[in-house]
Coordinates of C-alpha atoms and ligand atoms in Angstrom, one line a residue:
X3 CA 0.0 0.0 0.0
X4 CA 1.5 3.3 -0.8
X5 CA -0.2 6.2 1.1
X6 CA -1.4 9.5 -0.7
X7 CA 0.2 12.6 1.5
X8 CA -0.6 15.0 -1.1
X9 CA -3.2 15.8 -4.1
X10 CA -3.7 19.5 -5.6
X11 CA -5.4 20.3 -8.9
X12 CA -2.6 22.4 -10.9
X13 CA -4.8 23.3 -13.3
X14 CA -7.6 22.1 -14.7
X15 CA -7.9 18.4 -15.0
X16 CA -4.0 18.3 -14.3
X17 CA -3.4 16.5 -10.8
X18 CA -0.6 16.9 -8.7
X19 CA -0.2 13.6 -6.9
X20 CA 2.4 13.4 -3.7
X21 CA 2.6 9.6 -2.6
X22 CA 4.9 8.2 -0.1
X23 CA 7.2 5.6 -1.8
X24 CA 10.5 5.6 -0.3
X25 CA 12.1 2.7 -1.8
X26 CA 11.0 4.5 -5.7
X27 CA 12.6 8.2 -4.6
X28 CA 15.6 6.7 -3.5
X29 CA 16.7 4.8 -7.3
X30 CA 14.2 6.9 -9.4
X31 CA 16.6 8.5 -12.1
X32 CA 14.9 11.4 -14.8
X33 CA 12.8 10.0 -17.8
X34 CA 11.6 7.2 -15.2
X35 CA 7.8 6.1 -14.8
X36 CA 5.5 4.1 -12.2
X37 CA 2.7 1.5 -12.9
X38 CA 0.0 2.2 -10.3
X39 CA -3.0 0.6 -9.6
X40 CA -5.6 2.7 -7.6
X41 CA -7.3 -0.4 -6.1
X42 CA -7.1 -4.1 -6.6
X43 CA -9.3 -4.2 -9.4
X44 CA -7.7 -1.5 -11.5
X45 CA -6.2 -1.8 -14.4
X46 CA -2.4 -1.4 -14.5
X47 CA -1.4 2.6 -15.7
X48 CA 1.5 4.2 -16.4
X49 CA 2.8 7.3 -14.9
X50 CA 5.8 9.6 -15.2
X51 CA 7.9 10.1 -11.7
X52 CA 7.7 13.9 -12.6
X53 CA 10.0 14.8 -8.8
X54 CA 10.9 12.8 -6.0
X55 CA 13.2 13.4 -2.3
X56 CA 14.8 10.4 -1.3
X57 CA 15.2 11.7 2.1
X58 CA 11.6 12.1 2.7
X59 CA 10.4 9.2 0.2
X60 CA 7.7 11.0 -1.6
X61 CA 7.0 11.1 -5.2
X62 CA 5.3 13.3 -7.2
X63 CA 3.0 12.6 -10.2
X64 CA 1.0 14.5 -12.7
X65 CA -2.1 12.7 -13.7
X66 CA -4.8 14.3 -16.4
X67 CA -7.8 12.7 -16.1
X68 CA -8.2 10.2 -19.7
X69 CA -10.6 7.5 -18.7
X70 CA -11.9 4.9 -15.8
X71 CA -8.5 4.4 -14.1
X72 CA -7.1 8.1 -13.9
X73 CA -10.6 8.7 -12.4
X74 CA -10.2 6.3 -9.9
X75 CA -7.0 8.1 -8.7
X76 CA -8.0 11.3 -8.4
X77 CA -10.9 10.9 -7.0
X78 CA -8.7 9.4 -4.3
X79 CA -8.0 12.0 -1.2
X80 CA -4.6 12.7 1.1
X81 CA -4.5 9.6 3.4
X82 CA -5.9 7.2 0.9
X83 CA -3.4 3.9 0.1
X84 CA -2.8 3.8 -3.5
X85 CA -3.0 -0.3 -3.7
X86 CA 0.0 -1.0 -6.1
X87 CA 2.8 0.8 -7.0
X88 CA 5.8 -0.4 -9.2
X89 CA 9.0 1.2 -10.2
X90 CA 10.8 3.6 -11.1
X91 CA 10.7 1.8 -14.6
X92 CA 12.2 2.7 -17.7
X93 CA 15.7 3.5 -19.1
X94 CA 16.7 6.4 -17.4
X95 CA 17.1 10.2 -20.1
X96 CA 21.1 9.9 -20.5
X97 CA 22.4 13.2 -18.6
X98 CA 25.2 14.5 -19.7
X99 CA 27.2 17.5 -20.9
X100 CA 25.6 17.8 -24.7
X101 CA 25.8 22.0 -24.8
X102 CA 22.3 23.8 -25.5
X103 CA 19.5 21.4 -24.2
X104 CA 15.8 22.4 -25.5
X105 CA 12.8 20.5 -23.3
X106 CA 9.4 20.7 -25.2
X107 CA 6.3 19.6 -23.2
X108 CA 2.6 19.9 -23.1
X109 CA -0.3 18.3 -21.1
X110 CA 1.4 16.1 -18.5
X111 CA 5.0 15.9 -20.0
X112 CA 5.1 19.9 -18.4
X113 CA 5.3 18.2 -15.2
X114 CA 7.7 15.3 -16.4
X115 CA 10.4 17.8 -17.8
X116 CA 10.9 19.3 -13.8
X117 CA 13.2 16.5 -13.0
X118 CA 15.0 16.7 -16.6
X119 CA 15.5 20.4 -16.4
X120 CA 17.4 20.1 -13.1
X121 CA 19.5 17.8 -13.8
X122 CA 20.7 18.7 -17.6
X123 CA 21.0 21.7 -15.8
X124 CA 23.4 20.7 -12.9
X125 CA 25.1 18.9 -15.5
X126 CA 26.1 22.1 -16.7
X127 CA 23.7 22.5 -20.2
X128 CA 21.7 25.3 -21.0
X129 CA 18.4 24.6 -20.5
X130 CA 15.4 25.8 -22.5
X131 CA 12.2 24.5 -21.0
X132 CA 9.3 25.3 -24.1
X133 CA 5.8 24.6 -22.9
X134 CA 2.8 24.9 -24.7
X135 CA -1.2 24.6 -23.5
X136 CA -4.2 25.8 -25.2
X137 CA -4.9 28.6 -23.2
X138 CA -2.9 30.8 -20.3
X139 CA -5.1 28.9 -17.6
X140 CA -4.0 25.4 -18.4
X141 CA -0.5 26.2 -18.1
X142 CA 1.2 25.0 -14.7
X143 CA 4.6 24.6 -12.7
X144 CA 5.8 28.0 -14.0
X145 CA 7.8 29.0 -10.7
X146 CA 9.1 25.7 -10.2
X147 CA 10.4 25.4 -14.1
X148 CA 11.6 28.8 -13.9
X149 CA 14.2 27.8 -11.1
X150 CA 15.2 24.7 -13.1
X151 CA 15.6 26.2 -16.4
X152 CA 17.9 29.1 -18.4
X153 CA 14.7 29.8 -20.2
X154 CA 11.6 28.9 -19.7
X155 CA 9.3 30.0 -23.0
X156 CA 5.0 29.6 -22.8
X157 CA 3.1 29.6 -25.5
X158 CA -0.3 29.1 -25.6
X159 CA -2.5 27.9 -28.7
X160 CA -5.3 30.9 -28.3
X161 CA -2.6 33.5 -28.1
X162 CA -3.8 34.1 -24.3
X163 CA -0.1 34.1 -22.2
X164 CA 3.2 34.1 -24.0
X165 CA 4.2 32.8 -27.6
X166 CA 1.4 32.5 -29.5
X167 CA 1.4 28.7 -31.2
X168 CA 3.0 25.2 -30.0
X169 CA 6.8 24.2 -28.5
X170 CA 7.1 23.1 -31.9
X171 CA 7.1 26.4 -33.5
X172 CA 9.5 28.2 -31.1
X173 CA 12.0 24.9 -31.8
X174 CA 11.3 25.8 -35.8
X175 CA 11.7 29.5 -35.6
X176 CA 14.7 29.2 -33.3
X177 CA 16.5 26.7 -35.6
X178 CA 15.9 29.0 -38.8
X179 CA 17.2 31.4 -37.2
X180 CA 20.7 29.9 -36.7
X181 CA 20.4 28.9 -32.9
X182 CA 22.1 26.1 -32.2
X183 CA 20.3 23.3 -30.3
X184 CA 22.6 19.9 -29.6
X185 CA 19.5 18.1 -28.2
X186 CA 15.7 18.6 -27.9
X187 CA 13.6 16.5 -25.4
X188 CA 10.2 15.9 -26.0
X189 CA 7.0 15.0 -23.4
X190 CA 3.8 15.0 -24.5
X191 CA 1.2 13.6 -26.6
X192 CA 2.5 11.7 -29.7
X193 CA 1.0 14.1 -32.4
X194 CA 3.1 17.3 -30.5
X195 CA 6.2 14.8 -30.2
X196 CA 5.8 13.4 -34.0
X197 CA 5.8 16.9 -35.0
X198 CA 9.0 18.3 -33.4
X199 CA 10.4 15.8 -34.6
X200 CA 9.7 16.7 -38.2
X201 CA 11.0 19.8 -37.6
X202 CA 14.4 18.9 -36.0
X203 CA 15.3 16.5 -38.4
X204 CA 16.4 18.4 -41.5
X205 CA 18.4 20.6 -38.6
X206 CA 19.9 17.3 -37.7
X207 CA 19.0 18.0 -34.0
X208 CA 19.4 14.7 -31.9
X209 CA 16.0 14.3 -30.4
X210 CA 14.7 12.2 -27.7
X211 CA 10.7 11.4 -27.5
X212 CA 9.0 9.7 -24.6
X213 CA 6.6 7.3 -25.8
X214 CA 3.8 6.2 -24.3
X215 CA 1.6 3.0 -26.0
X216 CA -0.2 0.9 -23.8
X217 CA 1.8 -0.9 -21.4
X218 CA 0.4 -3.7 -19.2
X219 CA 3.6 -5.2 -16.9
X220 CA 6.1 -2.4 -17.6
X221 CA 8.7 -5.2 -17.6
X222 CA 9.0 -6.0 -21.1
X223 CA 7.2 -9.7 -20.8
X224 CA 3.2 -9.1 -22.1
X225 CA 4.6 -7.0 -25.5
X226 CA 1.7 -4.5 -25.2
X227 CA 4.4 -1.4 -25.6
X228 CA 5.9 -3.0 -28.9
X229 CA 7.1 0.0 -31.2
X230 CA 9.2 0.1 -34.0
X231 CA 12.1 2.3 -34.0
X232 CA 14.4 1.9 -37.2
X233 CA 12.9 -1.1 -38.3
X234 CA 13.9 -2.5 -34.9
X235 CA 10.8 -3.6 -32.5
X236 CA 11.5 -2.5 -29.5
X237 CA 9.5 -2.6 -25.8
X238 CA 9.0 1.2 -24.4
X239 CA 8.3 -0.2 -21.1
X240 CA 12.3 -1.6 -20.8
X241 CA 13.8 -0.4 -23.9
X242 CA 12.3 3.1 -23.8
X243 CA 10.5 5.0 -23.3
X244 CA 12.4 8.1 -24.8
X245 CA 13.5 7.1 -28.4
X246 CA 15.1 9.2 -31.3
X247 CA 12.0 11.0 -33.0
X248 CA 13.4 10.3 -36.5
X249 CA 13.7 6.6 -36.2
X250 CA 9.9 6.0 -34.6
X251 CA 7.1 4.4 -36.6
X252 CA 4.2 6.9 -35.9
X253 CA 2.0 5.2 -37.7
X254 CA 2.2 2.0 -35.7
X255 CA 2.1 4.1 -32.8
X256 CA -1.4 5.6 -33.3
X257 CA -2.6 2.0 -34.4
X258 CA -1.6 0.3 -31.3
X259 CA -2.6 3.2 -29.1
X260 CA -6.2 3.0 -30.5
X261 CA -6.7 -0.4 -30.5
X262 CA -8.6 -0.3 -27.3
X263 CA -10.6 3.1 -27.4
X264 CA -14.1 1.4 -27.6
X265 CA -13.4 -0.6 -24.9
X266 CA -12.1 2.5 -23.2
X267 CA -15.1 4.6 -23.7
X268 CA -17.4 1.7 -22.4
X269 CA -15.2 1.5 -19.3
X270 CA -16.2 5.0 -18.2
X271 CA -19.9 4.9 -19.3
X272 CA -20.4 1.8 -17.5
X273 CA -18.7 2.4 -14.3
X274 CA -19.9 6.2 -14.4
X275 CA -20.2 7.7 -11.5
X276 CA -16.9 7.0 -9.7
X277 CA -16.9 8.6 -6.2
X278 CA -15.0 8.4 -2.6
X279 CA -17.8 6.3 -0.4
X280 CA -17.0 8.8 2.1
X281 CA -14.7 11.8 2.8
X282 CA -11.3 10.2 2.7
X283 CA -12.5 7.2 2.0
X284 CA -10.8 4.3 -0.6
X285 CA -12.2 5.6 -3.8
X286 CA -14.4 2.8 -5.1
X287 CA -16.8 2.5 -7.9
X288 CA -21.2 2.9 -7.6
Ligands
FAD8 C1 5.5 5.7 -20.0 C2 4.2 6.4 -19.9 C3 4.2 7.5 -19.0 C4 3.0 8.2 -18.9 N1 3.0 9.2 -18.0 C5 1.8 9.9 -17.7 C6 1.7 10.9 -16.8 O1 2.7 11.3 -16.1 N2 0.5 11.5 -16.6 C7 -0.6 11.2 -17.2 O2 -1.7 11.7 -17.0 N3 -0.6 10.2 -18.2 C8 0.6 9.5 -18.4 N4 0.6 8.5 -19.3 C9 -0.6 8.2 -20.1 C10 -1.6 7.3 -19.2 O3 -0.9 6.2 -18.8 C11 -2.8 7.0 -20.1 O4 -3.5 8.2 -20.3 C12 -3.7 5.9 -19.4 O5 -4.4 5.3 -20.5 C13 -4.8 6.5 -18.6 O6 -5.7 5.4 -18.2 P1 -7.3 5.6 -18.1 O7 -7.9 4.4 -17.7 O8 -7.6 6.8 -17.2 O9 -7.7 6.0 -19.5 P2 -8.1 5.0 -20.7 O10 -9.4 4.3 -20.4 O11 -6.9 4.1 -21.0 O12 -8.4 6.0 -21.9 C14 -7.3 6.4 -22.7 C15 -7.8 7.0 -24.0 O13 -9.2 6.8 -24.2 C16 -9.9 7.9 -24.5 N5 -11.2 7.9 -23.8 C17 -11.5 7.4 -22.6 N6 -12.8 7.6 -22.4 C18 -13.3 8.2 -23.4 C19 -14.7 8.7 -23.8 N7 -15.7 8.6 -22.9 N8 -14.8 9.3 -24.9 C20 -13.8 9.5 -25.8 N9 -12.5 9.1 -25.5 C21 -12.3 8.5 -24.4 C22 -9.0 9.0 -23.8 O14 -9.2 10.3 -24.4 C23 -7.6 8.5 -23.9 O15 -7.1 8.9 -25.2 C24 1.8 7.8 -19.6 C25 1.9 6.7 -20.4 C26 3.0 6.0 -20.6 C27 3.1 4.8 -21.5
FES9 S1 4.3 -3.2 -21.0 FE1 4.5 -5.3 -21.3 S2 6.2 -5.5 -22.6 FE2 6.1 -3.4 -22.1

């Protein structure tokens, strides 16, 4: 059982989730993720380890609400035990010394570039953190990326706070205009990282994506993640899941990634509505 000490909505349907998982926050590495499961029915669901202190064990999460399961968990309340808990998983983002380091992230990969800005950053890189949302109130973690990053750049899709546009277009302008970036990291969903990646390439920018297909054990034995990256197959769960944009098949990626949305939209009509039983109760379904 892993314990819930801390849940704030960061913006709209963006959750910041504080559990206590000592054993995770003391080998968790950047680029990392977690498989919860809410309770001991739920399915198994992937989450980026977006910060963690190993001296106090807690980890923090940032989970949007998509369907039944990421319901489940934020309908969940401080003092609530999180059932299941596995990690950190995943090969760890290499940090090193690479020169001009541009992190591009929207929805919850915002909150997954914290940990990667601090620590390109204490390994001496120039950070750029670029983060788009659709609108100035959807935007989040702006203080705390601030103090982690050289730059931190908003845009926002309706024009309402900062660049007007996505991450994708300050990494375009700022590479036609001669600025050199030796390695762009990308968080997000798989149309914004597909994207970026179009962009970089003709640049010849080295750049990393963090994919996310199903998973189902996160330990590279049921194949659910299976993605094809030059030709290679490779699992996400233990081979990922950041990847070079310009070797990943995106098509295969949206295929797999759909193949269950039916089921998934019946999953929240039928167990519709999820709600605590009682004020700090396990969250369980009606
Ligand atoms: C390595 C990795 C790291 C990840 N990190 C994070 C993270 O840090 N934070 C985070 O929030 N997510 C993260 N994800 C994504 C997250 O695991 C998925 O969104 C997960 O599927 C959520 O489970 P769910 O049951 O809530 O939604 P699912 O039931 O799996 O639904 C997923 C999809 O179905 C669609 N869908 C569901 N219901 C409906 C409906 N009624 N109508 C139309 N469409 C519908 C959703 O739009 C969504 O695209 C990560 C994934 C991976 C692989
Ligand atoms: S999730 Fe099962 S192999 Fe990756």
């Amino acid at each position: 059982m892993f314990k819930i000490l801390h849940k704030q909505e960061v913006a709209p349907n963006v959750h910041e989730i504080v559990i206590e998982a000592p054993a995770i926050a003391k080998k968790a590495q950047p680029g990392q993720f977690l498989i919860l499961m809410a309770d001991e029915k739920s399915e198994r669901v992937p989450y980026t380890l977006s910060d963690w202190d190993a001296d106090t064990g807690a980890v923090t999460l940032i989970v949007l609400e998509a369907g039944h399961s990421s319901r489940k968990l934020i309908l969940m309340e401080p003092g609530d035990q999180i059932e299941h808990v596995v990690g950190p998983l995943g090969v760890p983002l290499e940090i090193g010394h690479h020169g001009t380091v541009a992190l591009a992230a929207g929805c919850y990969g915002i909150g997954a570039i914290l940990s990667i800005a601090r620590a390109m950053r204490k390994a001496r890189n120039r950070v750029i953190a670029i983060v788009e949302a659709r609108s100035h109130y959807l935007h989040y973690y702006e203080d705390q990326l601030r103090e982690v990053s050289d730059e931190l750049i908003q845009t926002t899709i309706d024009g309402s706070e900062g660049i007007k546009g996505h991450a994708v277009d300050v990494i375009k302008k700022r590479l036609e205009d001669g600025e050199q970036l030796d390695l762009v990291v990308v968080v997000g969903c798989p149309f914004m990282m597909m994207l970026t990646g179009r962009e970089t390439e003709p640049h010849k920018v080295r750049t990393l994506v963090a994919l996310n297909p199903i998973m189902v054990d996160g330990t590279g034995m049921c194949g659910a993640c299976r993605v094809s990256v030059s030709g290679e197959m490779k699992f996400a769960c233990v081979d990922g899941p950041f990847f070079d944009a310009h070797a990943v098949d995106w098509d295969e990626l949206w295929d797999r990634k759909a193949a269950y949305s039916q089921e998934e939209i019946q999953s929240v009509e039928r167990t519709e509505p999820v709600v605590p039983l009682r004020p700090g109760s396990r969250t369980d379904t009606l």
